[in-house]
mmCIF file with all atom_site columns, C-alpha atoms in Angstrom:
data_model
loop_
_atom_site.group_PDB
_atom_site.id
_atom_site.type_symbol
_atom_site.label_atom_id
_atom_site.label_alt_id
_atom_site.label_comp_id
_atom_site.label_asym_id
_atom_site.label_entity_id
_atom_site.label_seq_id
_atom_site.pdbx_PDB_ins_code
_atom_site.Cartn_x
_atom_site.Cartn_y
_atom_site.Cartn_z
_atom_site.occupancy
_atom_site.B_iso_or_equiv
_atom_site.pdbx_formal_charge
_atom_site.auth_seq_id
_atom_site.auth_comp_id
_atom_site.auth_asym_id
_atom_site.auth_atom_id
_atom_site.pdbx_PDB_model_num
ATOM 1   C CA . GLU A 1 1   ? 5.558   20.410  -4.960  1.00 0.00 ? 1   GLU A CA 1
ATOM 2   C CA . ALA A 1 2   ? 3.128   17.315  -4.919  1.00 0.00 ? 2   ALA A CA 1
ATOM 3   C CA . GLN A 1 3   ? 3.333   15.654  -1.925  1.00 0.00 ? 3   GLN A CA 1
ATOM 4   C CA . VAL A 1 4   ? 2.293   13.443  1.885   1.00 0.00 ? 4   VAL A CA 1
ATOM 5   C CA . THR A 1 5   ? 4.564   14.240  4.245   1.00 0.00 ? 5   THR A CA 1
ATOM 6   C CA . GLN A 1 6   ? 4.311   12.380  7.278   1.00 0.00 ? 6   GLN A CA 1
ATOM 7   C CA . ASN A 1 7   ? 5.906   13.448  11.000  1.00 0.00 ? 7   ASN A CA 1
ATOM 8   C CA . PRO A 1 8   ? 8.042   12.146  12.970  1.00 0.00 ? 8   PRO A CA 1
ATOM 9   C CA . ARG A 1 9   ? 9.940   10.201  10.161  1.00 0.00 ? 9   ARG A CA 1
ATOM 10  C CA . TYR A 1 10  ? 11.232  7.716   13.406  1.00 0.00 ? 10  TYR A CA 1
ATOM 11  C CA . LEU A 1 11  ? 9.952   7.084   16.880  1.00 0.00 ? 11  LEU A CA 1
ATOM 12  C CA . ILE A 1 12  ? 11.211  5.676   20.122  1.00 0.00 ? 12  ILE A CA 1
ATOM 13  C CA . THR A 1 13  ? 8.090   5.560   23.183  1.00 0.00 ? 13  THR A CA 1
ATOM 14  C CA . VAL A 1 14  ? 7.612   3.346   25.595  1.00 0.00 ? 14  VAL A CA 1
ATOM 15  C CA . THR A 1 15  ? 3.974   1.338   26.204  1.00 0.00 ? 15  THR A CA 1
ATOM 16  C CA . GLY A 1 16  ? 1.436   3.628   27.638  1.00 0.00 ? 16  GLY A CA 1
ATOM 17  C CA . LYS A 1 17  ? 1.924   6.607   26.313  1.00 0.00 ? 17  LYS A CA 1
ATOM 18  C CA . LYS A 1 18  ? -0.083  8.168   24.278  1.00 0.00 ? 18  LYS A CA 1
ATOM 19  C CA . LEU A 1 19  ? 1.197   9.559   20.707  1.00 0.00 ? 19  LEU A CA 1
ATOM 20  C CA . THR A 1 20  ? -0.117  11.477  17.433  1.00 0.00 ? 20  THR A CA 1
ATOM 21  C CA . VAL A 1 21  ? 1.377   10.869  13.763  1.00 0.00 ? 21  VAL A CA 1
ATOM 22  C CA . THR A 1 22  ? 0.878   13.597  11.315  1.00 0.00 ? 22  THR A CA 1
ATOM 23  C CA . CYS A 1 23  ? 0.089   13.179  7.663   1.00 0.00 ? 23  CYS A CA 1
ATOM 24  C CA . SER A 1 24  ? -0.722  16.180  5.945   1.00 0.00 ? 24  SER A CA 1
ATOM 25  C CA . GLN A 1 25  ? -1.285  16.427  1.653   1.00 0.00 ? 25  GLN A CA 1
ATOM 26  C CA . ASN A 1 26  ? -1.044  18.873  -0.522  1.00 0.00 ? 26  ASN A CA 1
ATOM 27  C CA . MET A 1 27  ? -2.843  17.384  -3.635  1.00 0.00 ? 27  MET A CA 1
ATOM 28  C CA . ASN A 1 28  ? -6.578  18.296  -2.446  1.00 0.00 ? 28  ASN A CA 1
ATOM 29  C CA . HIS A 1 29  ? -7.137  14.589  -2.511  1.00 0.00 ? 29  HIS A CA 1
ATOM 30  C CA . GLU A 1 30  ? -9.824  13.304  -0.824  1.00 0.00 ? 30  GLU A CA 1
ATOM 31  C CA . TYR A 1 31  ? -8.905  9.920   -0.206  1.00 0.00 ? 31  TYR A CA 1
ATOM 32  C CA . MET A 1 32  ? -6.727  8.971   2.729   1.00 0.00 ? 32  MET A CA 1
ATOM 33  C CA . SER A 1 33  ? -5.221  5.427   4.511   1.00 0.00 ? 33  SER A CA 1
ATOM 34  C CA . TRP A 1 34  ? -2.748  4.349   6.997   1.00 0.00 ? 34  TRP A CA 1
ATOM 35  C CA . TYR A 1 35  ? -1.010  1.095   6.511   1.00 0.00 ? 35  TYR A CA 1
ATOM 36  C CA . ARG A 1 36  ? 1.497   -0.390  8.899   1.00 0.00 ? 36  ARG A CA 1
ATOM 37  C CA . GLN A 1 37  ? 4.289   -2.698  7.222   1.00 0.00 ? 37  GLN A CA 1
ATOM 38  C CA . ASP A 1 38  ? 5.625   -5.471  8.933   1.00 0.00 ? 38  ASP A CA 1
ATOM 39  C CA . PRO A 1 39  ? 8.196   -8.333  7.605   1.00 0.00 ? 39  PRO A CA 1
ATOM 40  C CA . GLY A 1 40  ? 6.271   -10.930 5.907   1.00 0.00 ? 40  GLY A CA 1
ATOM 41  C CA . LEU A 1 41  ? 2.806   -9.021  6.140   1.00 0.00 ? 41  LEU A CA 1
ATOM 42  C CA . GLY A 1 42  ? 2.689   -6.542  3.804   1.00 0.00 ? 42  GLY A CA 1
ATOM 43  C CA . LEU A 1 43  ? 0.954   -3.750  4.100   1.00 0.00 ? 43  LEU A CA 1
ATOM 44  C CA . ARG A 1 44  ? -2.390  -4.067  6.044   1.00 0.00 ? 44  ARG A CA 1
ATOM 45  C CA . GLN A 1 45  ? -4.514  -1.433  5.698   1.00 0.00 ? 45  GLN A CA 1
ATOM 46  C CA . ILE A 1 46  ? -5.193  0.245   9.080   1.00 0.00 ? 46  ILE A CA 1
ATOM 47  C CA . TYR A 1 47  ? -8.108  3.105   8.893   1.00 0.00 ? 47  TYR A CA 1
ATOM 48  C CA . TYR A 1 48  ? -8.737  4.587   5.925   1.00 0.00 ? 48  TYR A CA 1
ATOM 49  C CA . SER A 1 49  ? -11.143 7.803   4.835   1.00 0.00 ? 49  SER A CA 1
ATOM 50  C CA . MET A 1 50  ? -13.308 8.663   2.390   1.00 0.00 ? 50  MET A CA 1
ATOM 51  C CA . ASN A 1 51  ? -13.355 12.520  2.834   1.00 0.00 ? 51  ASN A CA 1
ATOM 52  C CA . VAL A 1 52  ? -13.687 15.337  5.517   1.00 0.00 ? 52  VAL A CA 1
ATOM 53  C CA . GLU A 1 53  ? -15.411 13.518  8.474   1.00 0.00 ? 53  GLU A CA 1
ATOM 54  C CA . VAL A 1 54  ? -16.081 9.968   6.708   1.00 0.00 ? 54  VAL A CA 1
ATOM 55  C CA . THR A 1 55  ? -13.678 7.370   8.664   1.00 0.00 ? 55  THR A CA 1
ATOM 56  C CA . ASP A 1 56  ? -13.920 3.722   8.440   1.00 0.00 ? 56  ASP A CA 1
ATOM 57  C CA . LYS A 1 57  ? -11.875 0.724   9.766   1.00 0.00 ? 57  LYS A CA 1
ATOM 58  C CA . GLY A 1 58  ? -9.174  -1.419  7.610   1.00 0.00 ? 58  GLY A CA 1
ATOM 59  C CA . ASP A 1 59  ? -8.226  -4.580  8.616   1.00 0.00 ? 59  ASP A CA 1
ATOM 60  C CA . VAL A 1 60  ? -6.278  -3.997  11.706  1.00 0.00 ? 60  VAL A CA 1
ATOM 61  C CA . PRO A 1 61  ? -7.704  -1.039  13.360  1.00 0.00 ? 61  PRO A CA 1
ATOM 62  C CA . GLU A 1 62  ? -7.670  -2.503  17.199  1.00 0.00 ? 62  GLU A CA 1
ATOM 63  C CA . GLY A 1 63  ? -5.544  0.202   19.506  1.00 0.00 ? 63  GLY A CA 1
ATOM 64  C CA . TYR A 1 64  ? -5.481  3.034   16.690  1.00 0.00 ? 64  TYR A CA 1
ATOM 65  C CA . LYS A 1 65  ? -8.043  6.078   16.196  1.00 0.00 ? 65  LYS A CA 1
ATOM 66  C CA . VAL A 1 66  ? -8.385  9.036   13.150  1.00 0.00 ? 66  VAL A CA 1
ATOM 67  C CA . SER A 1 67  ? -9.503  11.849  12.927  1.00 0.00 ? 67  SER A CA 1
ATOM 68  C CA . ARG A 1 68  ? -10.640 14.078  9.452   1.00 0.00 ? 68  ARG A CA 1
ATOM 69  C CA . LYS A 1 69  ? -11.097 17.603  10.122  1.00 0.00 ? 69  LYS A CA 1
ATOM 70  C CA . GLU A 1 70  ? -9.588  18.902  7.828   1.00 0.00 ? 70  GLU A CA 1
ATOM 71  C CA . LYS A 1 71  ? -9.273  17.593  3.608   1.00 0.00 ? 71  LYS A CA 1
ATOM 72  C CA . ARG A 1 72  ? -5.198  17.689  3.749   1.00 0.00 ? 72  ARG A CA 1
ATOM 73  C CA . ASN A 1 73  ? -4.782  16.225  7.266   1.00 0.00 ? 73  ASN A CA 1
ATOM 74  C CA . PHE A 1 74  ? -5.176  12.697  8.710   1.00 0.00 ? 74  PHE A CA 1
ATOM 75  C CA . PRO A 1 75  ? -3.784  12.242  12.001  1.00 0.00 ? 75  PRO A CA 1
ATOM 76  C CA . LEU A 1 76  ? -3.079  8.558   13.172  1.00 0.00 ? 76  LEU A CA 1
ATOM 77  C CA . ILE A 1 77  ? -3.732  8.477   17.434  1.00 0.00 ? 77  ILE A CA 1
ATOM 78  C CA . LEU A 1 78  ? -2.099  5.659   19.501  1.00 0.00 ? 78  LEU A CA 1
ATOM 79  C CA . GLU A 1 79  ? -3.893  6.475   22.657  1.00 0.00 ? 79  GLU A CA 1
ATOM 80  C CA . SER A 1 80  ? -2.122  3.239   24.481  1.00 0.00 ? 80  SER A CA 1
ATOM 81  C CA . PRO A 1 81  ? 0.766   2.175   23.140  1.00 0.00 ? 81  PRO A CA 1
ATOM 82  C CA . SER A 1 82  ? 2.140   -1.414  23.168  1.00 0.00 ? 82  SER A CA 1
ATOM 83  C CA . PRO A 1 83  ? 4.781   -3.709  22.366  1.00 0.00 ? 83  PRO A CA 1
ATOM 84  C CA . ASN A 1 84  ? 2.923   -5.056  19.245  1.00 0.00 ? 84  ASN A CA 1
ATOM 85  C CA . GLN A 1 85  ? 2.594   -1.593  17.666  1.00 0.00 ? 85  GLN A CA 1
ATOM 86  C CA . THR A 1 86  ? 6.038   -1.525  16.696  1.00 0.00 ? 86  THR A CA 1
ATOM 87  C CA . SER A 1 87  ? 6.007   -1.254  13.115  1.00 0.00 ? 87  SER A CA 1
ATOM 88  C CA . LEU A 1 88  ? 6.657   0.700   10.109  1.00 0.00 ? 88  LEU A CA 1
ATOM 89  C CA . TYR A 1 89  ? 3.566   2.746   9.499   1.00 0.00 ? 89  TYR A CA 1
ATOM 90  C CA . PHE A 1 90  ? 2.509   4.886   6.266   1.00 0.00 ? 90  PHE A CA 1
ATOM 91  C CA . CYS A 1 91  ? 0.073   7.415   4.925   1.00 0.00 ? 91  CYS A CA 1
ATOM 92  C CA . ALA A 1 92  ? -0.614  7.745   1.621   1.00 0.00 ? 92  ALA A CA 1
ATOM 93  C CA . SER A 1 93  ? -3.709  9.740   -0.242  1.00 0.00 ? 93  SER A CA 1
ATOM 94  C CA . SER A 1 94  ? -4.934  9.143   -3.659  1.00 0.00 ? 94  SER A CA 1
ATOM 95  C CA . PRO A 1 95  ? -7.785  11.210  -6.007  1.00 0.00 ? 95  PRO A CA 1
ATOM 96  C CA . SER A 1 96  ? -10.522 8.146   -5.137  1.00 0.00 ? 96  SER A CA 1
ATOM 97  C CA . ARG A 1 97  ? -10.345 4.874   -4.062  1.00 0.00 ? 97  ARG A CA 1
ATOM 98  C CA . THR A 1 98  ? -9.246  3.458   -7.060  1.00 0.00 ? 98  THR A CA 1
ATOM 99  C CA . GLY A 1 99  ? -7.043  5.619   -8.033  1.00 0.00 ? 99  GLY A CA 1
ATOM 100 C CA . LYS A 1 100 ? -3.292  5.855   -7.609  1.00 0.00 ? 100 LYS A CA 1
ATOM 101 C CA . GLN A 1 101 ? -1.635  6.495   -3.990  1.00 0.00 ? 101 GLN A CA 1
ATOM 102 C CA . PHE A 1 102 ? 0.867   8.562   -3.280  1.00 0.00 ? 102 PHE A CA 1
ATOM 103 C CA . PHE A 1 103 ? 3.117   7.465   0.056   1.00 0.00 ? 103 PHE A CA 1
ATOM 104 C CA . GLY A 1 104 ? 4.984   9.331   2.105   1.00 0.00 ? 104 GLY A CA 1
ATOM 105 C CA . PRO A 1 105 ? 8.114   8.745   3.573   1.00 0.00 ? 105 PRO A CA 1
ATOM 106 C CA . GLY A 1 106 ? 7.027   6.415   6.474   1.00 0.00 ? 106 GLY A CA 1
ATOM 107 C CA . THR A 1 107 ? 7.185   6.516   10.345  1.00 0.00 ? 107 THR A CA 1
ATOM 108 C CA . ARG A 1 108 ? 9.120   4.042   11.260  1.00 0.00 ? 108 ARG A CA 1
ATOM 109 C CA . LEU A 1 109 ? 7.726   3.305   15.906  1.00 0.00 ? 109 LEU A CA 1
ATOM 110 C CA . THR A 1 110 ? 8.867   1.379   18.222  1.00 0.00 ? 110 THR A CA 1
ATOM 111 C CA . VAL A 1 111 ? 7.585   0.753   22.246  1.00 0.00 ? 111 VAL A CA 1
ATOM 112 C CA . LEU A 1 112 ? 9.141   -1.085  24.424  1.00 0.00 ? 112 LEU A CA 1
ATOM 113 C CA . GLY B 2 1   ? -13.008 -11.495 4.600   1.00 0.00 ? 1   GLY B CA 1
ATOM 114 C CA . GLU B 2 2   ? -11.433 -9.851  1.578   1.00 0.00 ? 2   GLU B CA 1
ATOM 115 C CA . ASN B 2 3   ? -8.133  -11.787 0.789   1.00 0.00 ? 3   ASN B CA 1
ATOM 116 C CA . VAL B 2 4   ? -5.103  -11.630 -1.389  1.00 0.00 ? 4   VAL B CA 1
ATOM 117 C CA . GLU B 2 5   ? -2.959  -14.180 -1.759  1.00 0.00 ? 5   GLU B CA 1
ATOM 118 C CA . GLN B 2 6   ? 0.685   -13.402 -3.761  1.00 0.00 ? 6   GLN B CA 1
ATOM 119 C CA . HIS B 2 7   ? 3.288   -15.955 -5.436  1.00 0.00 ? 7   HIS B CA 1
ATOM 120 C CA . PRO B 2 8   ? 6.091   -16.547 -4.934  1.00 0.00 ? 8   PRO B CA 1
ATOM 121 C CA . SER B 2 9   ? 7.512   -14.794 -1.741  1.00 0.00 ? 9   SER B CA 1
ATOM 122 C CA . THR B 2 10  ? 11.048  -14.420 -3.201  1.00 0.00 ? 10  THR B CA 1
ATOM 123 C CA . LEU B 2 11  ? 11.780  -14.645 -6.864  1.00 0.00 ? 11  LEU B CA 1
ATOM 124 C CA . SER B 2 12  ? 15.533  -15.173 -8.572  1.00 0.00 ? 12  SER B CA 1
ATOM 125 C CA . VAL B 2 13  ? 15.780  -13.988 -12.327 1.00 0.00 ? 13  VAL B CA 1
ATOM 126 C CA . GLN B 2 14  ? 19.200  -13.533 -14.069 1.00 0.00 ? 14  GLN B CA 1
ATOM 127 C CA . GLU B 2 15  ? 19.078  -10.290 -16.018 1.00 0.00 ? 15  GLU B CA 1
ATOM 128 C CA . GLY B 2 16  ? 17.466  -9.983  -19.481 1.00 0.00 ? 16  GLY B CA 1
ATOM 129 C CA . ASP B 2 17  ? 15.023  -12.633 -18.118 1.00 0.00 ? 17  ASP B CA 1
ATOM 130 C CA . SER B 2 18  ? 11.607  -11.897 -17.429 1.00 0.00 ? 18  SER B CA 1
ATOM 131 C CA . ALA B 2 19  ? 9.817   -12.507 -14.155 1.00 0.00 ? 19  ALA B CA 1
ATOM 132 C CA . VAL B 2 20  ? 5.770   -13.235 -13.210 1.00 0.00 ? 20  VAL B CA 1
ATOM 133 C CA . ILE B 2 21  ? 4.017   -12.649 -10.284 1.00 0.00 ? 21  ILE B CA 1
ATOM 134 C CA . LYS B 2 22  ? 0.546   -13.777 -9.329  1.00 0.00 ? 22  LYS B CA 1
ATOM 135 C CA . CYS B 2 23  ? -1.852  -12.734 -7.409  1.00 0.00 ? 23  CYS B CA 1
ATOM 136 C CA . THR B 2 24  ? -5.244  -14.305 -6.413  1.00 0.00 ? 24  THR B CA 1
ATOM 137 C CA . TYR B 2 25  ? -8.355  -12.164 -4.659  1.00 0.00 ? 25  TYR B CA 1
ATOM 138 C CA . SER B 2 26  ? -11.577 -12.679 -3.269  1.00 0.00 ? 26  SER B CA 1
ATOM 139 C CA . ASP B 2 27  ? -14.234 -10.501 -3.093  1.00 0.00 ? 27  ASP B CA 1
ATOM 140 C CA . SER B 2 28  ? -15.352 -11.002 -6.606  1.00 0.00 ? 28  SER B CA 1
ATOM 141 C CA . ALA B 2 29  ? -17.119 -7.265  -6.984  1.00 0.00 ? 29  ALA B CA 1
ATOM 142 C CA . SER B 2 30  ? -13.046 -5.874  -6.858  1.00 0.00 ? 30  SER B CA 1
ATOM 143 C CA . ASN B 2 31  ? -12.584 -3.877  -9.460  1.00 0.00 ? 31  ASN B CA 1
ATOM 144 C CA . TYR B 2 32  ? -9.316  -2.439  -9.494  1.00 0.00 ? 32  TYR B CA 1
ATOM 145 C CA . PHE B 2 33  ? -5.843  -4.050  -8.675  1.00 0.00 ? 33  PHE B CA 1
ATOM 146 C CA . PRO B 2 34  ? -2.804  -1.829  -9.022  1.00 0.00 ? 34  PRO B CA 1
ATOM 147 C CA . TRP B 2 35  ? 0.756   -3.219  -7.993  1.00 0.00 ? 35  TRP B CA 1
ATOM 148 C CA . TYR B 2 36  ? 3.483   -1.357  -6.131  1.00 0.00 ? 36  TYR B CA 1
ATOM 149 C CA . LYS B 2 37  ? 7.180   -1.506  -6.408  1.00 0.00 ? 37  LYS B CA 1
ATOM 150 C CA . GLN B 2 38  ? 8.727   -0.524  -3.077  1.00 0.00 ? 38  GLN B CA 1
ATOM 151 C CA . GLU B 2 39  ? 12.451  -0.413  -3.179  1.00 0.00 ? 39  GLU B CA 1
ATOM 152 C CA . LEU B 2 40  ? 14.656  -0.657  -0.249  1.00 0.00 ? 40  LEU B CA 1
ATOM 153 C CA . GLY B 2 41  ? 14.039  1.743   2.356   1.00 0.00 ? 41  GLY B CA 1
ATOM 154 C CA . LYS B 2 42  ? 12.079  3.804   -0.133  1.00 0.00 ? 42  LYS B CA 1
ATOM 155 C CA . ARG B 2 43  ? 8.708   4.529   0.333   1.00 0.00 ? 43  ARG B CA 1
ATOM 156 C CA . PRO B 2 44  ? 5.657   1.963   -2.249  1.00 0.00 ? 44  PRO B CA 1
ATOM 157 C CA . GLN B 2 45  ? 5.174   3.964   -5.429  1.00 0.00 ? 45  GLN B CA 1
ATOM 158 C CA . LEU B 2 46  ? 2.406   2.775   -8.347  1.00 0.00 ? 46  LEU B CA 1
ATOM 159 C CA . ILE B 2 47  ? 4.353   0.711   -11.509 1.00 0.00 ? 47  ILE B CA 1
ATOM 160 C CA . ILE B 2 48  ? 1.303   -0.206  -12.728 1.00 0.00 ? 48  ILE B CA 1
ATOM 161 C CA . ASP B 2 49  ? -2.529  -0.843  -12.615 1.00 0.00 ? 49  ASP B CA 1
ATOM 162 C CA . ILE B 2 50  ? -5.721  -2.540  -14.574 1.00 0.00 ? 50  ILE B CA 1
ATOM 163 C CA . ARG B 2 51  ? -9.353  -1.972  -14.265 1.00 0.00 ? 51  ARG B CA 1
ATOM 164 C CA . SER B 2 52  ? -12.098 -4.926  -14.295 1.00 0.00 ? 52  SER B CA 1
ATOM 165 C CA . ASN B 2 53  ? -12.662 -4.272  -17.587 1.00 0.00 ? 53  ASN B CA 1
ATOM 166 C CA . VAL B 2 54  ? -9.918  -4.591  -18.742 1.00 0.00 ? 54  VAL B CA 1
ATOM 167 C CA . GLY B 2 55  ? -7.934  -7.987  -19.470 1.00 0.00 ? 55  GLY B CA 1
ATOM 168 C CA . GLU B 2 56  ? -4.124  -6.738  -20.226 1.00 0.00 ? 56  GLU B CA 1
ATOM 169 C CA . LYS B 2 57  ? -2.421  -3.426  -19.874 1.00 0.00 ? 57  LYS B CA 1
ATOM 170 C CA . LYS B 2 58  ? 1.161   -2.675  -20.877 1.00 0.00 ? 58  LYS B CA 1
ATOM 171 C CA . ASP B 2 59  ? 3.770   0.431   -20.185 1.00 0.00 ? 59  ASP B CA 1
ATOM 172 C CA . GLN B 2 60  ? 7.148   -0.868  -21.986 1.00 0.00 ? 60  GLN B CA 1
ATOM 173 C CA . ARG B 2 61  ? 8.615   -3.944  -19.803 1.00 0.00 ? 61  ARG B CA 1
ATOM 174 C CA . ILE B 2 62  ? 5.395   -4.327  -17.710 1.00 0.00 ? 62  ILE B CA 1
ATOM 175 C CA . ALA B 2 63  ? 1.856   -5.672  -17.831 1.00 0.00 ? 63  ALA B CA 1
ATOM 176 C CA . VAL B 2 64  ? -1.017  -6.781  -15.986 1.00 0.00 ? 64  VAL B CA 1
ATOM 177 C CA . THR B 2 65  ? -3.385  -9.212  -16.849 1.00 0.00 ? 65  THR B CA 1
ATOM 178 C CA . LEU B 2 66  ? -6.387  -10.129 -15.014 1.00 0.00 ? 66  LEU B CA 1
ATOM 179 C CA . ASN B 2 67  ? -8.259  -13.589 -15.013 1.00 0.00 ? 67  ASN B CA 1
ATOM 180 C CA . LYS B 2 68  ? -11.719 -12.077 -13.356 1.00 0.00 ? 68  LYS B CA 1
ATOM 181 C CA . THR B 2 69  ? -13.458 -15.509 -13.797 1.00 0.00 ? 69  THR B CA 1
ATOM 182 C CA . ALA B 2 70  ? -11.046 -17.117 -11.914 1.00 0.00 ? 70  ALA B CA 1
ATOM 183 C CA . LYS B 2 71  ? -9.951  -13.972 -9.313  1.00 0.00 ? 71  LYS B CA 1
ATOM 184 C CA . HIS B 2 72  ? -6.671  -13.914 -10.437 1.00 0.00 ? 72  HIS B CA 1
ATOM 185 C CA . PHE B 2 73  ? -4.388  -11.401 -11.818 1.00 0.00 ? 73  PHE B CA 1
ATOM 186 C CA . SER B 2 74  ? -0.377  -11.387 -12.558 1.00 0.00 ? 74  SER B CA 1
ATOM 187 C CA . LEU B 2 75  ? 2.702   -9.021  -13.124 1.00 0.00 ? 75  LEU B CA 1
ATOM 188 C CA . HIS B 2 76  ? 5.176   -9.515  -16.180 1.00 0.00 ? 76  HIS B CA 1
ATOM 189 C CA . ILE B 2 77  ? 8.187   -7.854  -16.633 1.00 0.00 ? 77  ILE B CA 1
ATOM 190 C CA . THR B 2 78  ? 9.878   -8.438  -19.882 1.00 0.00 ? 78  THR B CA 1
ATOM 191 C CA . GLU B 2 79  ? 13.961  -7.844  -19.993 1.00 0.00 ? 79  GLU B CA 1
ATOM 192 C CA . THR B 2 80  ? 14.824  -7.269  -16.673 1.00 0.00 ? 80  THR B CA 1
ATOM 193 C CA . GLN B 2 81  ? 18.051  -4.869  -14.925 1.00 0.00 ? 81  GLN B CA 1
ATOM 194 C CA . PRO B 2 82  ? 19.314  -5.005  -11.378 1.00 0.00 ? 82  PRO B CA 1
ATOM 195 C CA . GLU B 2 83  ? 17.459  -1.910  -11.210 1.00 0.00 ? 83  GLU B CA 1
ATOM 196 C CA . ASP B 2 84  ? 14.154  -3.583  -11.359 1.00 0.00 ? 84  ASP B CA 1
ATOM 197 C CA . SER B 2 85  ? 15.424  -5.350  -7.964  1.00 0.00 ? 85  SER B CA 1
ATOM 198 C CA . ALA B 2 86  ? 12.932  -4.849  -5.196  1.00 0.00 ? 86  ALA B CA 1
ATOM 199 C CA . VAL B 2 87  ? 9.666   -5.876  -3.279  1.00 0.00 ? 87  VAL B CA 1
ATOM 200 C CA . TYR B 2 88  ? 6.651   -5.673  -5.043  1.00 0.00 ? 88  TYR B CA 1
ATOM 201 C CA . PHE B 2 89  ? 2.741   -5.668  -3.651  1.00 0.00 ? 89  PHE B CA 1
ATOM 202 C CA . CYS B 2 90  ? -0.113  -6.342  -5.880  1.00 0.00 ? 90  CYS B CA 1
ATOM 203 C CA . ALA B 2 91  ? -4.032  -4.910  -4.112  1.00 0.00 ? 91  ALA B CA 1
ATOM 204 C CA . ALA B 2 92  ? -7.254  -5.509  -4.591  1.00 0.00 ? 92  ALA B CA 1
ATOM 205 C CA . GLU B 2 93  ? -9.833  -2.776  -3.953  1.00 0.00 ? 93  GLU B CA 1
ATOM 206 C CA . GLY B 2 94  ? -12.091 -4.364  -1.710  1.00 0.00 ? 94  GLY B CA 1
ATOM 207 C CA . GLY B 2 95  ? -15.458 -4.129  -4.352  1.00 0.00 ? 95  GLY B CA 1
ATOM 208 C CA . ALA B 2 96  ? -18.290 -4.237  -1.176  1.00 0.00 ? 96  ALA B CA 1
ATOM 209 C CA . THR B 2 97  ? -16.209 -2.019  0.698   1.00 0.00 ? 97  THR B CA 1
ATOM 210 C CA . ASN B 2 98  ? -13.629 1.121   0.030   1.00 0.00 ? 98  ASN B CA 1
ATOM 211 C CA . LYS B 2 99  ? -10.834 -0.877  1.568   1.00 0.00 ? 99  LYS B CA 1
ATOM 212 C CA . LEU B 2 100 ? -7.393  -1.923  -0.250  1.00 0.00 ? 100 LEU B CA 1
ATOM 213 C CA . ILE B 2 101 ? -5.940  -4.798  0.274   1.00 0.00 ? 101 ILE B CA 1
ATOM 214 C CA . PHE B 2 102 ? -2.151  -5.968  -0.799  1.00 0.00 ? 102 PHE B CA 1
ATOM 215 C CA . GLY B 2 103 ? -0.751  -8.979  -0.954  1.00 0.00 ? 103 GLY B CA 1
ATOM 216 C CA . THR B 2 104 ? 2.382   -9.851  1.003   1.00 0.00 ? 104 THR B CA 1
ATOM 217 C CA . GLY B 2 105 ? 4.946   -9.223  -1.343  1.00 0.00 ? 105 GLY B CA 1
ATOM 218 C CA . THR B 2 106 ? 7.154   -10.629 -3.658  1.00 0.00 ? 106 THR B CA 1
ATOM 219 C CA . LEU B 2 107 ? 11.144  -10.002 -3.213  1.00 0.00 ? 107 LEU B CA 1
ATOM 220 C CA . LEU B 2 108 ? 12.554  -9.755  -7.201  1.00 0.00 ? 108 LEU B CA 1
ATOM 221 C CA . ALA B 2 109 ? 16.494  -9.989  -7.027  1.00 0.00 ? 109 ALA B CA 1
ATOM 222 C CA . VAL B 2 110 ? 17.626  -9.642  -10.614 1.00 0.00 ? 110 VAL B CA 1
ATOM 223 C CA . GLN B 2 111 ? 20.953  -11.359 -10.995 1.00 0.00 ? 111 GLN B CA 1
ATOM 224 C CA . PRO B 2 112 ? 23.929  -9.036  -12.938 1.00 0.00 ? 112 PRO B CA 1
#
């Protein structure tokens, strides 16, 4: 089954404790993105990747890192989480930057 | 930077009526305009998209129109049904960048 998976689905952590949210897709898509969703602000792109080893900043990259060492995986790294990073995070993949995006199930992160 | 404005933020209609959601974008180089539907607690899913070489596209009860001169595009839902109730997001591909910029969403409520 074609899908995008994210782990964990829910995470409560404390300020400053490094964490990684994994994202994996099995559709051989080139384009992958991370978004955060906050009430009233819609979906805001954090980082995107056009292909392996090619990543670039979206609109809200501060406090986040990503890597794309393999085509299927695109982890999101918060090296020193802060409470303002409490949010719902979605990973997405698509065949190209102008193609249908397939979203993962979301990760709800709370930083205390 | 690139910006997408979406209106209204909430929309309530009676079952069977039409609903229209409007978006404007700032980057005249944008060429791809998708619409996503997000049901409560679910991930966003693509419902329709349009490219800049087309002025209108229809898929059953859903249609999207694009006015490149005015940098404006709209989602039209006819004969609304309760299952159309959801948050709808418009988006614009970043044109000169590889970003995908989302609007802030419209909460559509279809009253039976």
